[in-house]
Amino acid sequence: MPELRTGVRRRGRPLTTTVDPPRNTRRATRGRPIAEANRVTNRAAAAAARKPRTRAAAAAEAEEEKKKKQERNPVVEEAVKVDLEGPVEIKEVGVVLGGGGEGGEGVQIGEEKKMADDSGGLSANKAGAQEDEGSTTPFPEKVQVGGSPVYKVERKLGKGGFGQVFVGRRVTGGSERATGSGALEVALKFEHRSSKGCNYGPPYEWQVYSNLGGSHGVPKVHYKGRQGEYYVMVMDMLGPSLWDKWNASGQAMSSEMVACIAVESISILEKMHSKGYVHGDVKPENFLLGQPSTAQEKKLFLVDLGLATKWRDTGSNQHVDYDQRPDVFRGTVRYASVHAHLGRTASRRDDLESLAYTLIFLHRGRLPWQGYQGDNKSFLVCKKKMATSPEMLCCFCPPPFRQFLEIVVNMKFDEEPNYSKLISLFEGLIGPNPATRPINTEGAQKIIYQVGQKRGRLTIEEEDDGQPKKKVRLGVPATQWISVYNAKLPMKQRYHYNVADARLAQHVERGNEDGLLISCVASCSNLWALIMDAGTNFTSQVYELSPFFLHKEWIMEQWEKNYYISSIAGSNNGSSLVVMSKGTPYTQQSYKVSDSFPFKWINKKWREGFHVTSMATAGSRWGIVMSRNAGFNDQVVELDFLYPSEGIHRRWDNGYRITATAATWDQAALILSVPKRKPGDETQETLRTSAFPSQHVKEKWAKNLYLASVCYGRTVS
Ligand SMILES: Nc1ncnc2c1ncn2[C@@H]1O[C@H](COP(=O)(O)OP(=O)(O)OP(=O)(O)O)[C@@H](O)[C@H]1O
């Protein structure tokens, strides 16, 4: 039975201060010893932290809060955009419930568009720009900007989402040299002033070219300025793109050709990264060779810096902060990294993952996620990327392709790539004589040489720190319970799981009789899990089991009576369990049911002062409840096709704690929040188990850790 656990413990210190336990104690780990050790160390501190707040003080505070709440006049916002399904028959499932003592009910049943095939398509964030740019404004016949010579605008070299590139022929003077400010022919990149990239003046790309232009593998920009309706950049003219070359060579390139491209492009990215930038749109169309029949015809360049971002802050020299905004996608769907699909802040690993897809595409001629169409294309492509193992993806490529892919998809957000090691992976596929190679590999040789001078060549198997790395993307997809535990003052908590519809009422009633109210609900295989607490602070509670996900009329009725949704669960058959309570701090509530994770809606609601307070899934649909006055200062989302371990740890380090969880068969989502009133002991632990963690819960109780959230769905083990 796979079991993964991880935890973080912090108490009573300002959220901005980061004093972390040793790193290995916070990583997701198999087995218990590490977590146990961590808990022991922190327990004394947690106990000390609890002392100052007596029970009497806590009761007084609670009374005060209660008074305040009574004074509030709740404004009930109607559920928006509810997408209801017709009634679903609830099938009763025979479950043998074992007698449960205090604190747990034992149950002994087994638990257990078509994307244009001619191109990777336009880069996102640029696609919309085409119509509003120069279609109505003719391009000038001649160009002179920023003190440049006069150029006659000749044939078109290419077109992207923002810009159009033409040959500029120098009208007077100039030399026959292929490149340089005096060249007879240059490339002129035009961007219309009304294009999306020029909202605030000159294109953002100009600034990036100022910092990177002319460095290894980036063409030099000689002049720039505005002429009429257009911003114009005068740059070195280059030759065909790798896309053109791939097409010209029968839509597949030899392994030697691709290996040369690999090593040289890694060296170009190394240079770009060393200057603090991530390219953000690595793909065959953006790699250009030098002009044919010139000394540069075998030299590789990386163009289109319009999506480049900084991975390192210029002022502090620190790595930029991690974040995830699942509605933000930058890049080109076919080659984008999975992190880019999921809206994570771009970092060096993303360029390398896109490069891996680029290389495999050039060699194999196709990627398995080509051919998806429609609104959720990005979701489907990302799902396919996650579901395609490196072995499968690289089955027609020599081993270095798979090795490269495995390394880059398993990199951490702020990990420094080992460029020389990545280059050396491909060396065996390249001929010994640099002069006869199809692509100039000077940049790569320099890196290998420099490293060789410093510490000798690294071998493929060697890990930098001698430690085998945890392969985050290569785990076996699993469907598991995700349970979250918070430190609390001792209280009574009871759980039930594998509860059939017909047995629900009796558990709730018995709990109520014992002074317990429902704090959390979840579902697995159309059976319910129920957590009941003595410490909910709710004053009364109602619940409904409904064939709908979610039952709007009933919810609105309860809203009228000043009940607020305090927890929800949905089952695979589309039914739902909604619990509504009085005594919550909420002043307004809204919910949404959606076929995909509704981050845009969440984001809009955040801006209106709402926070996610409950979340559930029914099959592949998401139900999200957001409330005003939820007691949070800030909130973030972690969404992934596997359990987002790295994101959770980064958020924990910044003072966030998990406050809601839900998962479909495909994705797991966690909501993490910064509470307005910090608990005395901020300890939080998570567990992933294939069976409901009945035994673990009891162990946690013994340590004053109580189930705070639980869901069943996609993880990775
Ligand atoms: N210096 C150059 N020399 C020759 N051709 C060039 C040069 N720069 C760009 N091109 C051609 O013009 C095309 C579009 O350029 P670029 O990618 O910079 O534009 P973009 O609008 O930013 O594109 P995208 O939508 O792909 O991001 C390139 O794919 C390439 O074919």
PDB file of C-alpha atoms and ligand atoms in Angstrom, residues 122-123 126 157-165 187 189 191 205 219 235-239 241 244 281 283 285-286 288 303-304 306, ligand 1:
ATOM      1  CA  LEU A 122       1.415  30.833 -32.640  1.00  0.00           C
ATOM      2  CA  SER A 123       2.792  31.617 -29.275  1.00  0.00           C
ATOM      3  CA  LYS A 126       0.557  36.771 -29.167  1.00  0.00           C
ATOM      4  CA  LEU A 157      11.276  36.760 -44.274  1.00  0.00           C
ATOM      5  CA  GLY A 158       8.706  35.643 -41.811  1.00  0.00           C
ATOM      6  CA  LYS A 159       5.732  36.460 -39.694  1.00  0.00           C
ATOM      7  CA  GLY A 160       4.885  35.772 -36.071  1.00  0.00           C
ATOM      8  CA  GLY A 161       2.117  36.625 -33.687  1.00  0.00           C
ATOM      9  CA  PHE A 162       3.349  40.159 -33.179  1.00  0.00           C
ATOM     10  CA  GLY A 163       5.846  41.019 -35.809  1.00  0.00           C
ATOM     11  CA  GLN A 164       6.570  40.728 -39.490  1.00  0.00           C
ATOM     12  CA  VAL A 165      10.135  40.487 -40.659  1.00  0.00           C
ATOM     13  CA  ALA A 187      16.375  41.984 -41.190  1.00  0.00           C
ATOM     14  CA  LYS A 189      11.214  43.480 -37.674  1.00  0.00           C
ATOM     15  CA  GLU A 191       5.494  45.742 -34.998  1.00  0.00           C
ATOM     16  CA  GLU A 205      11.399  42.606 -26.866  1.00  0.00           C
ATOM     17  CA  PRO A 219      21.438  38.165 -33.358  1.00  0.00           C
ATOM     18  CA  MET A 235      18.971  43.330 -36.877  1.00  0.00           C
ATOM     19  CA  ASP A 236      21.439  40.927 -38.467  1.00  0.00           C
ATOM     20  CA  MET A 237      19.824  39.011 -41.255  1.00  0.00           C
ATOM     21  CA  LEU A 238      19.785  35.273 -40.683  1.00  0.00           C
ATOM     22  CA  GLY A 239      18.930  32.237 -42.774  1.00  0.00           C
ATOM     23  CA  SER A 241      14.833  28.231 -39.339  1.00  0.00           C
ATOM     24  CA  ASP A 244      12.411  25.147 -42.599  1.00  0.00           C
ATOM     25  CA  ASP A 281       9.261  30.083 -26.317  1.00  0.00           C
ATOM     26  CA  LYS A 283      10.712  25.834 -30.626  1.00  0.00           C
ATOM     27  CA  GLU A 285      10.690  28.138 -35.664  1.00  0.00           C
ATOM     28  CA  ASN A 286      12.704  30.286 -33.266  1.00  0.00           C
ATOM     29  CA  LEU A 288      17.574  30.209 -37.146  1.00  0.00           C
ATOM     30  CA  VAL A 303      15.355  34.641 -31.995  1.00  0.00           C
ATOM     31  CA  ASP A 304      12.035  36.032 -30.770  1.00  0.00           C
ATOM     32  CA  GLY A 306       9.110  38.631 -26.871  1.00  0.00           C
TER      33      GLY A 306
HETATM   34  N1  LIG B   1      17.007  38.175 -37.983  1.00  0.00           N
HETATM   35  C1  LIG B   1      16.231  37.460 -38.801  1.00  0.00           C
HETATM   36  N2  LIG B   1      16.665  37.082 -39.984  1.00  0.00           N
HETATM   37  C2  LIG B   1      15.891  36.334 -40.818  1.00  0.00           C
HETATM   38  N3  LIG B   1      14.643  35.956 -40.522  1.00  0.00           N
HETATM   39  C3  LIG B   1      14.145  36.330 -39.349  1.00  0.00           C
HETATM   40  C4  LIG B   1      14.904  37.095 -38.414  1.00  0.00           C
HETATM   41  N4  LIG B   1      14.148  37.300 -37.325  1.00  0.00           N
HETATM   42  C5  LIG B   1      12.972  36.695 -37.560  1.00  0.00           C
HETATM   43  N5  LIG B   1      12.955  36.101 -38.765  1.00  0.00           N
HETATM   44  C6  LIG B   1      11.835  35.338 -39.346  1.00  0.00           C
HETATM   45  O1  LIG B   1      10.603  35.938 -38.995  1.00  0.00           O
HETATM   46  C7  LIG B   1       9.792  35.043 -38.238  1.00  0.00           C
HETATM   47  C8  LIG B   1       9.032  35.822 -37.189  1.00  0.00           C
HETATM   48  O2  LIG B   1       9.954  36.444 -36.317  1.00  0.00           O
HETATM   49  P1  LIG B   1       9.775  36.442 -34.739  1.00  0.00           P
HETATM   50  O3  LIG B   1       9.662  35.041 -34.288  1.00  0.00           O
HETATM   51  O4  LIG B   1      10.828  37.271 -34.130  1.00  0.00           O
HETATM   52  O5  LIG B   1       8.365  37.173 -34.659  1.00  0.00           O
HETATM   53  P2  LIG B   1       7.253  37.095 -33.569  1.00  0.00           P
HETATM   54  O6  LIG B   1       6.073  37.867 -34.052  1.00  0.00           O
HETATM   55  O7  LIG B   1       7.782  37.546 -32.284  1.00  0.00           O
HETATM   56  O8  LIG B   1       6.953  35.549 -33.633  1.00  0.00           O
HETATM   57  P3  LIG B   1       6.185  34.456 -32.746  1.00  0.00           P
HETATM   58  O9  LIG B   1       4.753  34.635 -32.915  1.00  0.00           O
HETATM   59  O10 LIG B   1       6.654  33.131 -33.325  1.00  0.00           O
HETATM   60  O11 LIG B   1       6.613  34.590 -31.354  1.00  0.00           O
HETATM   61  C9  LIG B   1      10.767  34.012 -37.694  1.00  0.00           C
HETATM   62  O12 LIG B   1      10.153  32.773 -37.459  1.00  0.00           O
HETATM   63  C10 LIG B   1      11.794  33.933 -38.806  1.00  0.00           C
HETATM   64  O13 LIG B   1      11.340  33.064 -39.816  1.00  0.00           O
END
